JSON list of C-alpha atoms and ligand atoms in Angstrom, two decimals:
[
{"chain": "A", "resi": 1, "resn": "MET", "atom": "CA", "xyz": [107.35, -122.28, -4.35]},
{"chain": "A", "resi": 2, "resn": "ILE", "atom": "CA", "xyz": [106.12, -124.53, -1.59]},
{"chain": "A", "resi": 3, "resn": "ASN", "atom": "CA", "xyz": [104.38, -122.61, 1.17]},
{"chain": "A", "resi": 4, "resn": "ILE", "atom": "CA", "xyz": [103.34, -124.54, 4.21]},
{"chain": "A", "resi": 5, "resn": "VAL", "atom": "CA", "xyz": [101.26, -123.57, 7.22]},
{"chain": "A", "resi": 6, "resn": "ILE", "atom": "CA", "xyz": [102.13, -125.79, 10.18]},
{"chain": "A", "resi": 7, "resn": "PHE", "atom": "CA", "xyz": [99.04, -125.70, 12.33]},
{"chain": "A", "resi": 8, "resn": "GLY", "atom": "CA", "xyz": [97.94, -126.96, 15.73]},
{"chain": "A", "resi": 9, "resn": "PRO", "atom": "CA", "xyz": [97.51, -126.04, 19.37]},
{"chain": "A", "resi": 10, "resn": "PRO", "atom": "CA", "xyz": [100.38, -124.89, 21.60]},
{"chain": "A", "resi": 11, "resn": "GLY", "atom": "CA", "xyz": [102.59, -127.89, 22.37]},
{"chain": "A", "resi": 12, "resn": "ALA", "atom": "CA", "xyz": [101.60, -129.83, 19.22]},
{"chain": "A", "resi": 13, "resn": "GLY", "atom": "CA", "xyz": [105.21, -129.89, 17.99]},
{"chain": "A", "resi": 14, "resn": "LYS", "atom": "CA", "xyz": [105.02, -127.14, 15.32]},
{"chain": "A", "resi": 15, "resn": "GLY", "atom": "CA", "xyz": [108.44, -125.64, 16.11]},
{"chain": "A", "resi": 16, "resn": "THR", "atom": "CA", "xyz": [110.27, -128.98, 16.35]},
{"chain": "A", "resi": 17, "resn": "GLN", "atom": "CA", "xyz": [108.76, -130.29, 13.13]},
{"chain": "A", "resi": 18, "resn": "SER", "atom": "CA", "xyz": [109.25, -126.97, 11.27]},
{"chain": "A", "resi": 19, "resn": "GLU", "atom": "CA", "xyz": [113.03, -127.27, 11.77]},
{"chain": "A", "resi": 20, "resn": "LYS", "atom": "CA", "xyz": [113.01, -130.71, 10.09]},
{"chain": "A", "resi": 21, "resn": "ILE", "atom": "CA", "xyz": [110.68, -129.68, 7.26]},
{"chain": "A", "resi": 22, "resn": "LEU", "atom": "CA", "xyz": [112.64, -126.55, 6.34]},
{"chain": "A", "resi": 23, "resn": "GLU", "atom": "CA", "xyz": [115.83, -128.58, 6.16]},
{"chain": "A", "resi": 24, "resn": "LYS", "atom": "CA", "xyz": [114.29, -131.21, 3.88]},
{"chain": "A", "resi": 25, "resn": "PHE", "atom": "CA", "xyz": [112.38, -128.84, 1.60]},
{"chain": "A", "resi": 26, "resn": "GLY", "atom": "CA", "xyz": [114.65, -125.73, 1.69]},
{"chain": "A", "resi": 27, "resn": "LEU", "atom": "CA", "xyz": [112.03, -123.41, 3.15]},
{"chain": "A", "resi": 28, "resn": "VAL", "atom": "CA", "xyz": [112.37, -120.18, 5.16]},
{"chain": "A", "resi": 29, "resn": "HIS", "atom": "CA", "xyz": [110.89, -120.64, 8.63]},
{"chain": "A", "resi": 30, "resn": "ILE", "atom": "CA", "xyz": [108.75, -117.80, 10.01]},
{"chain": "A", "resi": 31, "resn": "SER", "atom": "CA", "xyz": [107.55, -118.32, 13.55]},
{"chain": "A", "resi": 32, "resn": "THR", "atom": "CA", "xyz": [105.58, -115.33, 14.81]},
{"chain": "A", "resi": 33, "resn": "GLY", "atom": "CA", "xyz": [106.06, -116.49, 18.43]},
{"chain": "A", "resi": 34, "resn": "ASP", "atom": "CA", "xyz": [109.87, -116.54, 17.94]},
{"chain": "A", "resi": 35, "resn": "LEU", "atom": "CA", "xyz": [109.76, -113.10, 16.28]},
{"chain": "A", "resi": 36, "resn": "PHE", "atom": "CA", "xyz": [107.82, -111.67, 19.20]},
{"chain": "A", "resi": 37, "resn": "ARG", "atom": "CA", "xyz": [110.19, -113.25, 21.73]},
{"chain": "A", "resi": 38, "resn": "ALA", "atom": "CA", "xyz": [113.22, -111.83, 19.86]},
{"chain": "A", "resi": 39, "resn": "ASN", "atom": "CA", "xyz": [111.58, -108.38, 19.96]},
{"chain": "A", "resi": 40, "resn": "ILE", "atom": "CA", "xyz": [110.89, -108.70, 23.69]},
{"chain": "A", "resi": 41, "resn": "LYS", "atom": "CA", "xyz": [114.51, -109.69, 24.27]},
{"chain": "A", "resi": 42, "resn": "GLY", "atom": "CA", "xyz": [115.70, -106.78, 22.17]},
{"chain": "A", "resi": 43, "resn": "GLU", "atom": "CA", "xyz": [113.37, -104.43, 24.06]},
{"chain": "A", "resi": 44, "resn": "THR", "atom": "CA", "xyz": [111.88, -103.01, 20.85]},
{"chain": "A", "resi": 45, "resn": "SER", "atom": "CA", "xyz": [108.59, -101.13, 20.79]},
{"chain": "A", "resi": 46, "resn": "LEU", "atom": "CA", "xyz": [107.02, -104.11, 19.00]},
{"chain": "A", "resi": 47, "resn": "GLY", "atom": "CA", "xyz": [108.22, -106.36, 21.83]},
{"chain": "A", "resi": 48, "resn": "LEU", "atom": "CA", "xyz": [106.76, -104.01, 24.38]},
{"chain": "A", "resi": 49, "resn": "LYS", "atom": "CA", "xyz": [103.38, -104.08, 22.61]},
{"chain": "A", "resi": 50, "resn": "ALA", "atom": "CA", "xyz": [103.35, -107.90, 22.37]},
{"chain": "A", "resi": 51, "resn": "LYS", "atom": "CA", "xyz": [104.55, -108.77, 25.88]},
{"chain": "A", "resi": 52, "resn": "SER", "atom": "CA", "xyz": [101.40, -107.99, 27.87]},
{"chain": "A", "resi": 53, "resn": "PHE", "atom": "CA", "xyz": [99.29, -110.19, 25.56]},
{"chain": "A", "resi": 54, "resn": "MET", "atom": "CA", "xyz": [101.80, -113.05, 25.52]},
{"chain": "A", "resi": 55, "resn": "ASP", "atom": "CA", "xyz": [102.17, -113.07, 29.32]},
{"chain": "A", "resi": 56, "resn": "LYS", "atom": "CA", "xyz": [98.43, -113.72, 29.64]},
{"chain": "A", "resi": 57, "resn": "GLY", "atom": "CA", "xyz": [98.29, -116.26, 26.79]},
{"chain": "A", "resi": 58, "resn": "GLU", "atom": "CA", "xyz": [96.18, -113.89, 24.69]},
{"chain": "A", "resi": 59, "resn": "LEU", "atom": "CA", "xyz": [96.75, -113.18, 21.00]},
{"chain": "A", "resi": 60, "resn": "VAL", "atom": "CA", "xyz": [98.70, -110.10, 19.99]},
{"chain": "A", "resi": 61, "resn": "PRO", "atom": "CA", "xyz": [96.38, -107.85, 17.91]},
{"chain": "A", "resi": 62, "resn": "ASP", "atom": "CA", "xyz": [96.09, -108.75, 14.21]},
{"chain": "A", "resi": 63, "resn": "SER", "atom": "CA", "xyz": [97.38, -105.41, 12.88]},
{"chain": "A", "resi": 64, "resn": "VAL", "atom": "CA", "xyz": [100.67, -105.72, 14.78]},
{"chain": "A", "resi": 65, "resn": "THR", "atom": "CA", "xyz": [101.09, -109.40, 13.89]},
{"chain": "A", "resi": 66, "resn": "ILE", "atom": "CA", "xyz": [100.22, -109.04, 10.20]},
{"chain": "A", "resi": 67, "resn": "ASP", "atom": "CA", "xyz": [102.61, -106.11, 9.71]},
{"chain": "A", "resi": 68, "resn": "MET", "atom": "CA", "xyz": [105.46, -108.05, 11.33]},
{"chain": "A", "resi": 69, "resn": "LEU", "atom": "CA", "xyz": [104.76, -111.13, 9.21]},
{"chain": "A", "resi": 70, "resn": "ARG", "atom": "CA", "xyz": [104.64, -109.09, 6.00]},
{"chain": "A", "resi": 71, "resn": "ASP", "atom": "CA", "xyz": [107.99, -107.43, 6.79]},
{"chain": "A", "resi": 72, "resn": "LYS", "atom": "CA", "xyz": [109.55, -110.86, 7.37]},
{"chain": "A", "resi": 73, "resn": "VAL", "atom": "CA", "xyz": [108.25, -112.30, 4.11]},
{"chain": "A", "resi": 74, "resn": "GLU", "atom": "CA", "xyz": [109.47, -109.23, 2.22]},
{"chain": "A", "resi": 75, "resn": "GLU", "atom": "CA", "xyz": [112.93, -109.59, 3.79]},
{"chain": "A", "resi": 76, "resn": "ASN", "atom": "CA", "xyz": [113.28, -112.92, 1.95]},
{"chain": "A", "resi": 77, "resn": "PRO", "atom": "CA", "xyz": [112.66, -112.17, -1.75]},
{"chain": "A", "resi": 78, "resn": "LYS", "atom": "CA", "xyz": [114.75, -115.16, -2.90]},
{"chain": "A", "resi": 79, "resn": "ALA", "atom": "CA", "xyz": [113.00, -117.77, -0.73]},
{"chain": "A", "resi": 80, "resn": "GLN", "atom": "CA", "xyz": [112.02, -121.00, -2.44]},
{"chain": "A", "resi": 81, "resn": "GLY", "atom": "CA", "xyz": [109.08, -121.13, -0.09]},
{"chain": "A", "resi": 82, "resn": "PHE", "atom": "CA", "xyz": [108.07, -120.54, 3.49]},
{"chain": "A", "resi": 83, "resn": "ILE", "atom": "CA", "xyz": [106.92, -122.51, 6.47]},
{"chain": "A", "resi": 84, "resn": "PHE", "atom": "CA", "xyz": [104.55, -120.42, 8.59]},
{"chain": "A", "resi": 85, "resn": "ASP", "atom": "CA", "xyz": [104.60, -121.53, 12.20]},
{"chain": "A", "resi": 86, "resn": "GLY", "atom": "CA", "xyz": [102.07, -120.04, 14.64]},
{"chain": "A", "resi": 87, "resn": "PHE", "atom": "CA", "xyz": [100.56, -117.88, 11.85]},
{"chain": "A", "resi": 88, "resn": "PRO", "atom": "CA", "xyz": [97.77, -117.52, 10.85]},
{"chain": "A", "resi": 89, "resn": "ARG", "atom": "CA", "xyz": [95.86, -117.74, 14.14]},
{"chain": "A", "resi": 90, "resn": "THR", "atom": "CA", "xyz": [92.74, -115.75, 13.15]},
{"chain": "A", "resi": 91, "resn": "THR", "atom": "CA", "xyz": [90.61, -115.39, 10.00]},
{"chain": "A", "resi": 92, "resn": "PRO", "atom": "CA", "xyz": [91.90, -111.84, 9.26]},
{"chain": "A", "resi": 93, "resn": "GLN", "atom": "CA", "xyz": [95.47, -113.22, 9.48]},
{"chain": "A", "resi": 94, "resn": "ALA", "atom": "CA", "xyz": [94.62, -116.07, 7.06]},
{"chain": "A", "resi": 95, "resn": "ASP", "atom": "CA", "xyz": [93.07, -113.61, 4.60]},
{"chain": "A", "resi": 96, "resn": "ALA", "atom": "CA", "xyz": [96.06, -111.27, 4.91]},
{"chain": "A", "resi": 97, "resn": "LEU", "atom": "CA", "xyz": [98.45, -114.16, 4.23]},
{"chain": "A", "resi": 98, "resn": "ASP", "atom": "CA", "xyz": [96.53, -115.17, 1.10]},
{"chain": "A", "resi": 99, "resn": "THR", "atom": "CA", "xyz": [96.62, -111.55, -0.15]},
{"chain": "A", "resi": 100, "resn": "LEU", "atom": "CA", "xyz": [100.31, -111.20, 0.59]},
{"chain": "A", "resi": 101, "resn": "LEU", "atom": "CA", "xyz": [101.22, -114.46, -1.21]},
{"chain": "A", "resi": 102, "resn": "LYS", "atom": "CA", "xyz": [99.01, -113.52, -4.13]},
{"chain": "A", "resi": 103, "resn": "SER", "atom": "CA", "xyz": [100.96, -110.29, -4.54]},
{"chain": "A", "resi": 104, "resn": "LEU", "atom": "CA", "xyz": [104.06, -112.49, -4.86]},
{"chain": "A", "resi": 105, "resn": "ASN", "atom": "CA", "xyz": [102.31, -114.69, -7.44]},
{"chain": "A", "resi": 106, "resn": "THR", "atom": "CA", "xyz": [102.19, -117.67, -5.10]},
{"chain": "A", "resi": 107, "resn": "SER", "atom": "CA", "xyz": [99.86, -119.25, -2.56]},
{"chain": "A", "resi": 108, "resn": "ILE", "atom": "CA", "xyz": [99.63, -121.69, 0.38]},
{"chain": "A", "resi": 109, "resn": "SER", "atom": "CA", "xyz": [100.38, -125.23, -0.79]},
{"chain": "A", "resi": 110, "resn": "ALA", "atom": "CA", "xyz": [99.08, -127.05, 2.29]},
{"chain": "A", "resi": 111, "resn": "CYS", "atom": "CA", "xyz": [98.06, -126.60, 5.91]},
{"chain": "A", "resi": 112, "resn": "LEU", "atom": "CA", "xyz": [99.42, -129.41, 8.05]},
{"chain": "A", "resi": 113, "resn": "SER", "atom": "CA", "xyz": [97.34, -129.69, 11.20]},
{"chain": "A", "resi": 114, "resn": "LEU", "atom": "CA", "xyz": [98.96, -131.65, 14.07]},
{"chain": "A", "resi": 115, "resn": "GLN", "atom": "CA", "xyz": [96.39, -133.48, 16.22]},
{"chain": "A", "resi": 116, "resn": "VAL", "atom": "CA", "xyz": [97.38, -134.10, 19.85]},
{"chain": "A", "resi": 117, "resn": "PRO", "atom": "CA", "xyz": [95.08, -134.84, 22.83]},
{"chain": "A", "resi": 118, "resn": "GLU", "atom": "CA", "xyz": [94.74, -132.03, 25.36]},
{"chain": "A", "resi": 119, "resn": "GLU", "atom": "CA", "xyz": [96.25, -133.91, 28.36]},
{"chain": "A", "resi": 120, "resn": "GLU", "atom": "CA", "xyz": [99.32, -134.62, 26.27]},
{"chain": "A", "resi": 121, "resn": "LEU", "atom": "CA", "xyz": [99.60, -130.92, 25.25]},
{"chain": "A", "resi": 122, "resn": "ILE", "atom": "CA", "xyz": [99.46, -129.74, 28.88]},
{"chain": "A", "resi": 123, "resn": "ALA", "atom": "CA", "xyz": [102.07, -132.29, 29.93]},
{"chain": "A", "resi": 124, "resn": "ARG", "atom": "CA", "xyz": [104.38, -131.33, 27.05]},
{"chain": "A", "resi": 125, "resn": "LEU", "atom": "CA", "xyz": [104.06, -127.58, 27.74]},
{"chain": "A", "resi": 126, "resn": "LEU", "atom": "CA", "xyz": [104.69, -127.91, 31.47]},
{"chain": "A", "resi": 127, "resn": "ASN", "atom": "CA", "xyz": [107.71, -130.05, 30.70]},
{"chain": "A", "resi": 128, "resn": "ARG", "atom": "CA", "xyz": [108.99, -127.54, 28.12]},
{"chain": "A", "resi": 129, "resn": "GLY", "atom": "CA", "xyz": [108.45, -124.75, 30.70]},
{"chain": "A", "resi": 130, "resn": "LYS", "atom": "CA", "xyz": [111.11, -126.33, 32.90]},
{"chain": "A", "resi": 131, "resn": "THR", "atom": "CA", "xyz": [113.83, -125.54, 30.32]},
{"chain": "A", "resi": 132, "resn": "SER", "atom": "CA", "xyz": [112.45, -123.12, 27.72]},
{"chain": "A", "resi": 133, "resn": "GLY", "atom": "CA", "xyz": [112.64, -120.03, 29.93]},
{"chain": "A", "resi": 134, "resn": "ARG", "atom": "CA", "xyz": [109.15, -119.18, 28.61]},
{"chain": "A", "resi": 135, "resn": "SER", "atom": "CA", "xyz": [106.93, -117.91, 31.38]},
{"chain": "A", "resi": 136, "resn": "ASP", "atom": "CA", "xyz": [103.87, -118.76, 29.30]},
{"chain": "A", "resi": 137, "resn": "ASP", "atom": "CA", "xyz": [104.89, -122.47, 29.44]},
{"chain": "A", "resi": 138, "resn": "ALA", "atom": "CA", "xyz": [105.50, -122.54, 33.19]},
{"chain": "A", "resi": 139, "resn": "ASP", "atom": "CA", "xyz": [102.05, -121.49, 34.43]},
{"chain": "A", "resi": 140, "resn": "GLU", "atom": "CA", "xyz": [99.16, -123.91, 34.04]},
{"chain": "A", "resi": 141, "resn": "THR", "atom": "CA", "xyz": [96.55, -121.11, 34.05]},
{"chain": "A", "resi": 142, "resn": "VAL", "atom": "CA", "xyz": [98.28, -119.39, 31.13]},
{"chain": "A", "resi": 143, "resn": "ILE", "atom": "CA", "xyz": [98.64, -122.71, 29.28]},
{"chain": "A", "resi": 144, "resn": "LYS", "atom": "CA", "xyz": [94.90, -123.41, 29.71]},
{"chain": "A", "resi": 145, "resn": "ASN", "atom": "CA", "xyz": [94.09, -119.91, 28.38]},
{"chain": "A", "resi": 146, "resn": "ARG", "atom": "CA", "xyz": [96.33, -120.47, 25.34]},
{"chain": "A", "resi": 147, "resn": "LEU", "atom": "CA", "xyz": [94.50, -123.73, 24.63]},
{"chain": "A", "resi": 148, "resn": "ALA", "atom": "CA", "xyz": [91.12, -122.00, 25.03]},
{"chain": "A", "resi": 149, "resn": "VAL", "atom": "CA", "xyz": [92.18, -119.19, 22.70]},
{"chain": "A", "resi": 150, "resn": "TYR", "atom": "CA", "xyz": [93.32, -121.78, 20.19]},
{"chain": "A", "resi": 151, "resn": "MET", "atom": "CA", "xyz": [89.97, -123.58, 20.33]},
{"chain": "A", "resi": 152, "resn": "ARG", "atom": "CA", "xyz": [87.98, -120.38, 20.03]},
{"chain": "A", "resi": 153, "resn": "GLU", "atom": "CA", "xyz": [89.94, -118.27, 17.56]},
{"chain": "A", "resi": 154, "resn": "THR", "atom": "CA", "xyz": [92.40, -120.48, 15.70]},
{"chain": "A", "resi": 155, "resn": "SER", "atom": "CA", "xyz": [90.93, -123.97, 15.23]},
{"chain": "A", "resi": 156, "resn": "PRO", "atom": "CA", "xyz": [88.10, -122.61, 12.97]},
{"chain": "A", "resi": 157, "resn": "LEU", "atom": "CA", "xyz": [90.83, -121.91, 10.40]},
{"chain": "A", "resi": 158, "resn": "LYS", "atom": "CA", "xyz": [90.91, -125.65, 9.68]},
{"chain": "A", "resi": 159, "resn": "GLU", "atom": "CA", "xyz": [87.65, -125.06, 7.78]},
{"chain": "A", "resi": 160, "resn": "PHE", "atom": "CA", "xyz": [89.26, -122.18, 5.89]},
{"chain": "A", "resi": 161, "resn": "TYR", "atom": "CA", "xyz": [91.96, -124.50, 4.54]},
{"chain": "A", "resi": 162, "resn": "ARG", "atom": "CA", "xyz": [89.68, -127.54, 4.22]},
{"chain": "A", "resi": 163, "resn": "SER", "atom": "CA", "xyz": [87.39, -125.59, 1.90]},
{"chain": "A", "resi": 164, "resn": "GLN", "atom": "CA", "xyz": [90.41, -124.90, -0.31]},
{"chain": "A", "resi": 165, "resn": "ASN", "atom": "CA", "xyz": [91.40, -128.63, -0.27]},
{"chain": "A", "resi": 166, "resn": "LYS", "atom": "CA", "xyz": [94.62, -127.73, 1.50]},
{"chain": "A", "resi": 167, "resn": "LEU", "atom": "CA", "xyz": [94.05, -129.23, 4.93]},
{"chain": "A", "resi": 168, "resn": "GLU", "atom": "CA", "xyz": [96.04, -132.31, 5.99]},
{"chain": "A", "resi": 169, "resn": "GLU", "atom": "CA", "xyz": [95.25, -133.67, 9.45]},
{"chain": "A", "resi": 170, "resn": "ILE", "atom": "CA", "xyz": [98.30, -135.40, 10.91]},
{"chain": "A", "resi": 171, "resn": "HIS", "atom": "CA", "xyz": [98.42, -137.62, 13.95]},
{"chain": "A", "resi": 172, "resn": "GLY", "atom": "CA", "xyz": [100.84, -135.72, 16.21]},
{"chain": "A", "resi": 173, "resn": "VAL", "atom": "CA", "xyz": [101.67, -138.41, 18.77]},
{"chain": "A", "resi": 174, "resn": "GLY", "atom": "CA", "xyz": [104.68, -140.71, 18.29]},
{"chain": "A", "resi": 175, "resn": "THR", "atom": "CA", "xyz": [108.39, -140.23, 17.90]},
{"chain": "A", "resi": 176, "resn": "ILE", "atom": "CA", "xyz": [109.67, -137.01, 16.29]},
{"chain": "A", "resi": 177, "resn": "ASP", "atom": "CA", "xyz": [110.76, -139.04, 13.21]},
{"chain": "A", "resi": 178, "resn": "GLU", "atom": "CA", "xyz": [107.44, -140.86, 12.90]},
{"chain": "A", "resi": 179, "resn": "ILE", "atom": "CA", "xyz": [105.53, -137.58, 12.92]},
{"chain": "A", "resi": 180, "resn": "PHE", "atom": "CA", "xyz": [108.06, -136.03, 10.54]},
{"chain": "A", "resi": 181, "resn": "GLY", "atom": "CA", "xyz": [107.48, -138.95, 8.11]},
{"chain": "A", "resi": 182, "resn": "ARG", "atom": "CA", "xyz": [103.73, -138.28, 8.12]},
{"chain": "A", "resi": 183, "resn": "LEU", "atom": "CA", "xyz": [104.30, -134.54, 7.54]},
{"chain": "A", "resi": 184, "resn": "SER", "atom": "CA", "xyz": [106.82, -135.11, 4.74]},
{"chain": "A", "resi": 185, "resn": "ASP", "atom": "CA", "xyz": [104.36, -137.37, 2.90]},
{"chain": "A", "resi": 186, "resn": "ALA", "atom": "CA", "xyz": [101.71, -134.67, 3.19]},
{"chain": "A", "resi": 187, "resn": "VAL", "atom": "CA", "xyz": [104.06, -131.95, 1.89]},
{"chain": "A", "resi": 188, "resn": "GLU", "atom": "CA", "xyz": [105.03, -134.11, -1.10]},
{"chain": "A", "resi": 189, "resn": "LYS", "atom": "CA", "xyz": [101.38, -134.65, -1.93]},
{"chain": "A", "resi": 190, "resn": "HIS", "atom": "CA", "xyz": [100.91, -130.88, -2.33]},
{"chain": "A", "resi": 191, "resn": "ALA", "atom": "CA", "xyz": [104.34, -129.93, -3.78]},
{"chain": "B", "resi": 201, "resn": "LIG", "atom": "P1", "xyz": [103.90, -119.47, 20.08]},
{"chain": "B", "resi": 201, "resn": "LIG", "atom": "O1", "xyz": [105.38, -119.39, 20.21]},
{"chain": "B", "resi": 201, "resn": "LIG", "atom": "O2", "xyz": [103.48, -119.71, 18.66]},
{"chain": "B", "resi": 201, "resn": "LIG", "atom": "O3", "xyz": [103.29, -120.44, 21.07]},
{"chain": "B", "resi": 201, "resn": "LIG", "atom": "O4", "xyz": [103.34, -118.03, 20.47]},
{"chain": "B", "resi": 201, "resn": "LIG", "atom": "C1", "xyz": [103.51, -117.49, 21.76]},
{"chain": "B", "resi": 201, "resn": "LIG", "atom": "C2", "xyz": [102.58, -116.29, 21.94]},
{"chain": "B", "resi": 201, "resn": "LIG", "atom": "O5", "xyz": [102.91, -115.26, 20.97]},
{"chain": "B", "resi": 201, "resn": "LIG", "atom": "C3", "xyz": [101.11, -116.56, 21.74]},
{"chain": "B", "resi": 201, "resn": "LIG", "atom": "O6", "xyz": [100.48, -117.08, 22.91]},
{"chain": "B", "resi": 201, "resn": "LIG", "atom": "C4", "xyz": [100.59, -115.18, 21.37]},
{"chain": "B", "resi": 201, "resn": "LIG", "atom": "O7", "xyz": [100.49, -114.34, 22.51]},
{"chain": "B", "resi": 201, "resn": "LIG", "atom": "C5", "xyz": [101.72, -114.61, 20.50]},
{"chain": "B", "resi": 201, "resn": "LIG", "atom": "N1", "xyz": [101.55, -114.97, 19.08]},
{"chain": "B", "resi": 201, "resn": "LIG", "atom": "C6", "xyz": [102.32, -115.77, 18.32]},
{"chain": "B", "resi": 201, "resn": "LIG", "atom": "N2", "xyz": [101.86, -115.83, 17.06]},
{"chain": "B", "resi": 201, "resn": "LIG", "atom": "C7", "xyz": [100.75, -115.06, 17.04]},
{"chain": "B", "resi": 201, "resn": "LIG", "atom": "C8", "xyz": [99.80, -114.76, 16.03]},
{"chain": "B", "resi": 201, "resn": "LIG", "atom": "N3", "xyz": [99.90, -115.28, 14.80]},
{"chain": "B", "resi": 201, "resn": "LIG", "atom": "N4", "xyz": [98.76, -113.93, 16.35]},
{"chain": "B", "resi": 201, "resn": "LIG", "atom": "C9", "xyz": [98.66, -113.39, 17.58]},
{"chain": "B", "resi": 201, "resn": "LIG", "atom": "N5", "xyz": [99.49, -113.68, 18.58]},
{"chain": "B", "resi": 201, "resn": "LIG", "atom": "C10", "xyz": [100.55, -114.49, 18.33]}
]
């Protein structure tokens, strides 16, 4: 199995690049943000729990997020591998992911960390907010909080993967295809 974590701040291009990577490497894409948005749309109790956090740009509590992720992985017993997009975002989530994959006799192959300057991220998110229908992309205060939460709670995970020799830092500015080329090379290195 190839199991990839696509990592980076909001607006780094994780969703866009995940679509291209899963096509090339035959992986199942799990985006926790997309799963929460689908639950909000479907007015499920999980969606209801997540919404108040998402509207403020805060993280949904680990217990809720980890259970949802585990269910999604277990729904795909025949997967040749996964691409985790927007998960893990905290140390307990990274530990839970390792434990889950271990129970399936597999592990994370690589963490691909997209590096994009902050001004570019804000510009990309505000631009996406014009068409995405995502309220958390349309409000600069919420965007800034999401970036602060990333810096405080999520970016330390780079060390978690670096210490396992799994971190690949990828320059995330350029055309979609240029960035995809860099990511593909990094996946192949760890496949
Ligand atoms: P995203 O689509 O990845 O930008 O996620 C949108 C929002 O969903 C985030 O700002 C969080 O509120 C929530 N979210 C997504 N993934 C996670 C996660 N792994 N842990 C906690 N909250 C999450």
